Structure formats: C-alpha cells, structure tokens
Coordinates of N, CA, C and O and ligand atoms in Angstrom, one line a residue:
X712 N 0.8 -1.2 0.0 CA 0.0 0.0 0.0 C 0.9 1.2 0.0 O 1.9 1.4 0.7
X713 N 0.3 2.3 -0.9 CA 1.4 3.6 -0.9 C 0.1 4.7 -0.5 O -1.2 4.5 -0.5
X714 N 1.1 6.0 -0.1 CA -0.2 6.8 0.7 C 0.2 7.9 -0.3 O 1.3 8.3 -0.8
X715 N -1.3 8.4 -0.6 CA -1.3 9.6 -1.6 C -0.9 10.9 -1.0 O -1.1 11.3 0.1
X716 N -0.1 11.5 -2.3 CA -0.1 12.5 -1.7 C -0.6 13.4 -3.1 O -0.8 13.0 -4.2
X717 N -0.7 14.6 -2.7 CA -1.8 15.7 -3.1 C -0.9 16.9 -4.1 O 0.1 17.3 -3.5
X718 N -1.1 17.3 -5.1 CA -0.8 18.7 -5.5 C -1.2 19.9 -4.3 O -2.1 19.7 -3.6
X719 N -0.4 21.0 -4.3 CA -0.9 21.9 -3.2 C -2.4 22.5 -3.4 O -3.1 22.8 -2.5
X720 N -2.8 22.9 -5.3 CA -4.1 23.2 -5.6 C -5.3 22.2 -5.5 O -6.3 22.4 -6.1
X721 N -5.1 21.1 -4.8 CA -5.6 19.7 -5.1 C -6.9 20.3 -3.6 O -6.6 20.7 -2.4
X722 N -8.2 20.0 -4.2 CA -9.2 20.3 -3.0 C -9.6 18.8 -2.6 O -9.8 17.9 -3.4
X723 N -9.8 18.7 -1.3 CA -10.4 17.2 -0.8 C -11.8 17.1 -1.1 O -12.3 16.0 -0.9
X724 N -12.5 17.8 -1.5 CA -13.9 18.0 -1.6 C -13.7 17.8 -3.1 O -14.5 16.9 -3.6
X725 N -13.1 18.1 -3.8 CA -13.2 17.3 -5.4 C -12.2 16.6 -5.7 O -12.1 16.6 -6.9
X726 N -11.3 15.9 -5.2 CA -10.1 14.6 -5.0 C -10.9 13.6 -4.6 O -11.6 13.6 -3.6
X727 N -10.5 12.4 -6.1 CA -11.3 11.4 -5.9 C -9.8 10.2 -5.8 O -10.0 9.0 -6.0
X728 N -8.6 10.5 -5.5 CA -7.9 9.7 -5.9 C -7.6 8.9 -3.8 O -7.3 9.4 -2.8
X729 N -7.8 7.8 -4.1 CA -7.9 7.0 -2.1 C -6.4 7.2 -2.1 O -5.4 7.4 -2.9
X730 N -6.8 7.0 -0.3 CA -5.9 7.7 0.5 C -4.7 6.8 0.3 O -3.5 7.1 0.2
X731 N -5.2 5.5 0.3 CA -4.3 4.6 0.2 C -4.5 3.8 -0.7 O -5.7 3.5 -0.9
X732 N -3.4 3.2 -1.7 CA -3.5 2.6 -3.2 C -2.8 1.2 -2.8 O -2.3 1.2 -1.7
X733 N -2.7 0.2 -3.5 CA -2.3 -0.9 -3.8 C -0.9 -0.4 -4.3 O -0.8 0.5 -5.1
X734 N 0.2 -0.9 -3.8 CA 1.3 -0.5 -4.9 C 1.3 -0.2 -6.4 O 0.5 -0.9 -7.1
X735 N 1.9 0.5 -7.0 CA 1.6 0.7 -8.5 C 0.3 1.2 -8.8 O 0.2 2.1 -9.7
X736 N -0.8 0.9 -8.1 CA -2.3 1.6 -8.8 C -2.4 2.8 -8.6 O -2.0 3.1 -7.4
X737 N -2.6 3.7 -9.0 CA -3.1 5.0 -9.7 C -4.6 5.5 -9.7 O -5.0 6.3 -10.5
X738 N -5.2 5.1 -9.2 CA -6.6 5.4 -9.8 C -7.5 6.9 -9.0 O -7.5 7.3 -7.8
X739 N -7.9 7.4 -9.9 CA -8.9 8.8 -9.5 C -8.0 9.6 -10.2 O -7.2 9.2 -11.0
X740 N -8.2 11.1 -9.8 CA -7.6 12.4 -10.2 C -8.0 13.5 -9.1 O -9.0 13.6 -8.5
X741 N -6.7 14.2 -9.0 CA -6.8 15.4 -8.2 C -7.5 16.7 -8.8 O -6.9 16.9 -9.8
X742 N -8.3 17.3 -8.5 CA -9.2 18.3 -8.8 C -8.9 19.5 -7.6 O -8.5 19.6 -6.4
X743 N -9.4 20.5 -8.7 CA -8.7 21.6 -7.8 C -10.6 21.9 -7.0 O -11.5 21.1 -7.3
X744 N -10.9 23.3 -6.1 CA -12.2 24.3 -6.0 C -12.2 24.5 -7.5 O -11.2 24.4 -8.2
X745 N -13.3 24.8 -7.9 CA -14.0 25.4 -9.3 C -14.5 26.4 -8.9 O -15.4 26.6 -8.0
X746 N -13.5 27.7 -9.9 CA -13.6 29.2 -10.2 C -14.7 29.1 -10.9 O -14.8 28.4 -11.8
X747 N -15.7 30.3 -10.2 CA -16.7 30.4 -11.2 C -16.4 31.9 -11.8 O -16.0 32.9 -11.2
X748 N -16.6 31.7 -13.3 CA -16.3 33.2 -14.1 C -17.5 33.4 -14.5 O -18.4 32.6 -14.7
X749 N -17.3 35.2 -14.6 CA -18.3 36.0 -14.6 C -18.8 36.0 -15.9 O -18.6 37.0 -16.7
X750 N -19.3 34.9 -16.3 CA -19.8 35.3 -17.8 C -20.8 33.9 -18.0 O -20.9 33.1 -17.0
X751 N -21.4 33.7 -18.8 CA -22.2 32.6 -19.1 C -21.8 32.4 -20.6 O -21.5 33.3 -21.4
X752 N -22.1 31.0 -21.0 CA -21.4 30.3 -22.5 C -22.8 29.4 -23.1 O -23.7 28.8 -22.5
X753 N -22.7 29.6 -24.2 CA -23.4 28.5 -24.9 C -22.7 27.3 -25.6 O -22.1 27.5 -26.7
X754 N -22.7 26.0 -25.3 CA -22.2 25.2 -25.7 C -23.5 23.9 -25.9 O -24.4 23.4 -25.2
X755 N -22.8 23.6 -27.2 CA -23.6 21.8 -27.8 C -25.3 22.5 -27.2 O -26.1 21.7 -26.8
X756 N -25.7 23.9 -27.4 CA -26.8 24.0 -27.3 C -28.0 24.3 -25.6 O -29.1 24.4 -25.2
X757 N -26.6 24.3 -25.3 CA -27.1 24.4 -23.6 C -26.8 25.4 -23.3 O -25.7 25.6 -23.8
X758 N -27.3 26.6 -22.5 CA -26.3 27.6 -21.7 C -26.6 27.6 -20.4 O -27.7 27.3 -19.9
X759 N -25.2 27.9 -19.8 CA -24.9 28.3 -18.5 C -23.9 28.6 -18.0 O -22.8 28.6 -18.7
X760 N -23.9 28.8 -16.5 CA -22.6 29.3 -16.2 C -21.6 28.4 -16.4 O -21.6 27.2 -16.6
X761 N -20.2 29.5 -16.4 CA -19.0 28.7 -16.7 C -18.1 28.8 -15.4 O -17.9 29.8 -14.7
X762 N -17.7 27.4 -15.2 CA -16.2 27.2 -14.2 C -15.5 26.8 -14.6 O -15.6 26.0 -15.6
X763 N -14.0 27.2 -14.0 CA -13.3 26.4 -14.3 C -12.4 26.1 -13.3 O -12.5 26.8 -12.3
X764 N -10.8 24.7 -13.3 CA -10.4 24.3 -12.5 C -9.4 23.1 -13.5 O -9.3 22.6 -14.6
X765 N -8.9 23.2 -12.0 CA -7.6 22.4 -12.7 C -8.4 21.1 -12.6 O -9.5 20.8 -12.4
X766 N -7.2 20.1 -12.9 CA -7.1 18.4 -12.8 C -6.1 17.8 -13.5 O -5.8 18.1 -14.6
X767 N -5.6 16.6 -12.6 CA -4.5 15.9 -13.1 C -4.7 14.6 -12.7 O -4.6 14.3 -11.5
X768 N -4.9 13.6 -13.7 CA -5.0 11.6 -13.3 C -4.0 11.5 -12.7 O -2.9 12.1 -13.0
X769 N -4.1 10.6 -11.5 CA -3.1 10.1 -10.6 C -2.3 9.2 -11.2 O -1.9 8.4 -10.4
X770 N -2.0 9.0 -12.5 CA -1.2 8.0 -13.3 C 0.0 9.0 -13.2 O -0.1 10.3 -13.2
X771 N 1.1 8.3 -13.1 CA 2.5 9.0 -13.1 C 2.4 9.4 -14.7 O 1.9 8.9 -15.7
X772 N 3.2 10.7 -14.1 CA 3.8 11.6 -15.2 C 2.6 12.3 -16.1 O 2.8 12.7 -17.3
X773 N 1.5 12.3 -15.5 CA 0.3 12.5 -16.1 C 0.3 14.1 -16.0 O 0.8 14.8 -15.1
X774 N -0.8 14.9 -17.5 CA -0.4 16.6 -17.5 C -1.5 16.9 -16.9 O -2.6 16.4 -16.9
X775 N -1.0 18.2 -16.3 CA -2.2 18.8 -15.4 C -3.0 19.7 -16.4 O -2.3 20.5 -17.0
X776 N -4.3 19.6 -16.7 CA -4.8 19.8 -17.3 C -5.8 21.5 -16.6 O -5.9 21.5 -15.4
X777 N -6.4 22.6 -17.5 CA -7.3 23.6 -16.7 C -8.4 23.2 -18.1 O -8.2 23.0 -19.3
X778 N -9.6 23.1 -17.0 CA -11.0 22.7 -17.7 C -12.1 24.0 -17.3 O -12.4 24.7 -16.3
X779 N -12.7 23.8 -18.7 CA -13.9 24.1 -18.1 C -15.3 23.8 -18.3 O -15.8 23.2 -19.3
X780 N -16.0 24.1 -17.1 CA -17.6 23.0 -17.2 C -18.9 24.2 -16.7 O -19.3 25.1 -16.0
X781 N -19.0 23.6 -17.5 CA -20.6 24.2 -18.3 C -22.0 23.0 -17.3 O -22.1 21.8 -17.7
X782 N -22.6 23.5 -16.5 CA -23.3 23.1 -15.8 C -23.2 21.4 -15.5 O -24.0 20.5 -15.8
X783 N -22.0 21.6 -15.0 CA -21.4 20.4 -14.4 C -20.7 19.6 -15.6 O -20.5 18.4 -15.3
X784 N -20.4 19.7 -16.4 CA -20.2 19.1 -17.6 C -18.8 19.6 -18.0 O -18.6 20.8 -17.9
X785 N -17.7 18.7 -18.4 CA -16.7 19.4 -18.7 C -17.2 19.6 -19.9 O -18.1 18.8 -20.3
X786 N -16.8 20.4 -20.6 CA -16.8 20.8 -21.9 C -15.7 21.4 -23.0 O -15.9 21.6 -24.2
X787 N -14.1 21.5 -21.9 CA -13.4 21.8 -22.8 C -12.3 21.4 -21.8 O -12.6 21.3 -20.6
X788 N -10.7 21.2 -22.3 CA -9.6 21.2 -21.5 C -8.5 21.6 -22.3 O -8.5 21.3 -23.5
X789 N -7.5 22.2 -21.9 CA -6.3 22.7 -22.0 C -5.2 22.5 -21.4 O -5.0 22.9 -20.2
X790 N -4.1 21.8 -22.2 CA -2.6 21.9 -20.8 C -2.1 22.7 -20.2 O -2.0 23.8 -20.8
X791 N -1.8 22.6 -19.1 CA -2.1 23.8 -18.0 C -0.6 24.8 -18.7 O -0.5 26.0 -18.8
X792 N 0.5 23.4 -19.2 CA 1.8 24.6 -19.7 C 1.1 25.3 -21.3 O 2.0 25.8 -21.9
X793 N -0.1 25.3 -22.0 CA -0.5 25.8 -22.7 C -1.2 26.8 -22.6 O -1.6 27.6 -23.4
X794 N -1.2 26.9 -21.2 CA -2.1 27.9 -20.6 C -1.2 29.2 -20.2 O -1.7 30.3 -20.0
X795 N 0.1 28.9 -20.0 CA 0.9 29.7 -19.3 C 1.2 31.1 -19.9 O 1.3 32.1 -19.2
X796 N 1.3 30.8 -21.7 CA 1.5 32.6 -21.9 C 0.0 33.1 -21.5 O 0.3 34.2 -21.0
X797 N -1.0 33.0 -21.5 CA -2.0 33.6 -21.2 C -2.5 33.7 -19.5 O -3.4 34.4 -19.1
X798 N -1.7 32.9 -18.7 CA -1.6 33.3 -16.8 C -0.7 34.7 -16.7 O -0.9 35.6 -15.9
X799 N 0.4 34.5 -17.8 CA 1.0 35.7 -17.7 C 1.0 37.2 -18.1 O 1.5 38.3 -17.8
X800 N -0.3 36.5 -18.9 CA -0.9 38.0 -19.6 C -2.0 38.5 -18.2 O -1.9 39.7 -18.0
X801 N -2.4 38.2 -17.8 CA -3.6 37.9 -16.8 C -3.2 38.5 -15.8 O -3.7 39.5 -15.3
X802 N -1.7 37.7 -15.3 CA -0.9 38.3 -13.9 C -0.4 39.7 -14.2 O -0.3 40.4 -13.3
X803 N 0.0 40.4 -15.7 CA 0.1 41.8 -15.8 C -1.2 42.3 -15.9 O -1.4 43.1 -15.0
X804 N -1.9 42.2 -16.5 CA -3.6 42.7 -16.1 C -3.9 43.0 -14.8 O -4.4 44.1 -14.6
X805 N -3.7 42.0 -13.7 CA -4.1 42.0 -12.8 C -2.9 42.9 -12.0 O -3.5 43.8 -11.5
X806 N -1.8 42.9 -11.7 CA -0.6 44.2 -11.2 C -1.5 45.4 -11.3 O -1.9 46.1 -10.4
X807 N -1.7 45.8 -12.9 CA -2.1 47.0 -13.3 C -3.2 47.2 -13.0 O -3.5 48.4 -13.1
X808 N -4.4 46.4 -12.4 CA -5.4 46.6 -11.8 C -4.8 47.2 -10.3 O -4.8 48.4 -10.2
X809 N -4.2 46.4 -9.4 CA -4.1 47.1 -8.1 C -3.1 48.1 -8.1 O -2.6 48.5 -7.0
X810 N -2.6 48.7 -9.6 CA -1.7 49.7 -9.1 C 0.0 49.5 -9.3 O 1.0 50.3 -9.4
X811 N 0.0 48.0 -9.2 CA 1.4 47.7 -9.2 C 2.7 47.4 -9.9 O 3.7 46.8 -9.7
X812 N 1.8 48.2 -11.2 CA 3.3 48.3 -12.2 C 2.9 49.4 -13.0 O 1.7 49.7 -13.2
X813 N 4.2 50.0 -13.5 CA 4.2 51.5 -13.9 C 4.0 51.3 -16.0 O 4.5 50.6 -16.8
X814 N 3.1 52.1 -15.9 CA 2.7 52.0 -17.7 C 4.3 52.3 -18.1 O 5.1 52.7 -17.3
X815 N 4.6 52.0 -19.8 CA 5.9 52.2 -19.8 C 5.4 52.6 -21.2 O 4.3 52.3 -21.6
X816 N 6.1 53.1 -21.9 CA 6.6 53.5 -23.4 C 7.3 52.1 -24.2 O 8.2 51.3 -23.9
X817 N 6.2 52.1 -25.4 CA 6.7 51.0 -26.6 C 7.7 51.7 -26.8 O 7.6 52.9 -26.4
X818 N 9.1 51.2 -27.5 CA 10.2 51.4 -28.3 C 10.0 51.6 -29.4 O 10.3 50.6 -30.2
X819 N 9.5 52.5 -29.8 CA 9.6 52.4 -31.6 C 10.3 53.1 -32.9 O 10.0 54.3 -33.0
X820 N 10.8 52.9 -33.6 CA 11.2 53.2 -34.8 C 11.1 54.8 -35.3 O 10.0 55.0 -35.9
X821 N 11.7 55.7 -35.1 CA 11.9 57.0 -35.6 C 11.0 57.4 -36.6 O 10.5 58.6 -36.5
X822 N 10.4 56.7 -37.8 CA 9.6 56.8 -38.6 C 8.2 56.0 -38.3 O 7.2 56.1 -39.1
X823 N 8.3 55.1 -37.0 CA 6.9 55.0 -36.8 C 5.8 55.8 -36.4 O 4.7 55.3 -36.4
Ligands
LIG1056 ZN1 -5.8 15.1 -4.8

C-alpha cells in the first residue's frame, strides 16, 4: 500500500484519488475548488454558467490539465503549460489593476 499525496491546488472535496492505493495503482484524479467566471457560455446548445479548474490523473507523469464546465459538464480542456503565456498575460492585467506596475513606453522606430 502507498499513501497519496496531493498537489498543493488539489481540494479534498473534489479529490477522488484513495488515500491509500495498492502499490503501482493510480486510480482517480486530483481536482482543484472550481472558479466560477463572470460570464455565461453557450455550448452543444445548452447555456450556463462557466467554471473552471484544474485536474491531473493520478497516473505518473500525467499533464495537469485547466478545464472548463458548463453546468457540471466538462466541456473543454487545455494543458495547463498551454495555458501559461496567457496566466502571464492575466498576472500583468491583474498588477495593473491594483496599481502595481508603472505604464511604460513602446520602443519604436523614428519613422513609426
Ligand atoms: Zn488530490
């Protein structure tokens, strides 16, 4: 028996992977809390709110995936390092929301 251990974004309230496995077995996935965003989606004809959240299969070497679900339903997924130039766009969005970085001047070309 081996004892699980958890991603730090990993919520026990959506972590289906047991506490304790058989050696070698893998089974469930760690699930993060589901962000609900401020918007509503139409998808395959249904609408409703959208969440989203991480998840990664407790299979070694398995990619952490950010999903999102459409009234309980996943409906779409992305690798989380696919996700990353766009966390970073987000994390300067969000600086410049509280103030915390200074607007700067493009560099441009004498004739632009
Ligand atoms: Zn977990």
């Amino acid at each position: 028996m081996s004892t699980a251990l958890h991603p730090t974004w990993c919520d026990p309230a959506h972590c289906d992977v047991p506490d304790r496995q058989p050696l070698g077995a893998r089974g469930g996935a760690h699930r993060s809390k589901l962000v609900a965003l401020n918007l509503e989606a139409e998808a395959r004809g249904e609408t409703g709110h959208v969440y989203a959240g991480l998840a990664q299969s407790a299979r070694p070497r398995a990619g952490v995936f950010l999903k999102w679900i459409i009234n309980g339903e996943v409906v779409g997924h992305l690798p989380l390092a696919d996700a990353e130039p766009l966390a970073w766009l987000i994390a300067d969005g969000l600086a410049n929301l509280r103030g915390d970085d200074q607007p700067i001047e493009h560099a441009k070309a004498p004739d632009q």
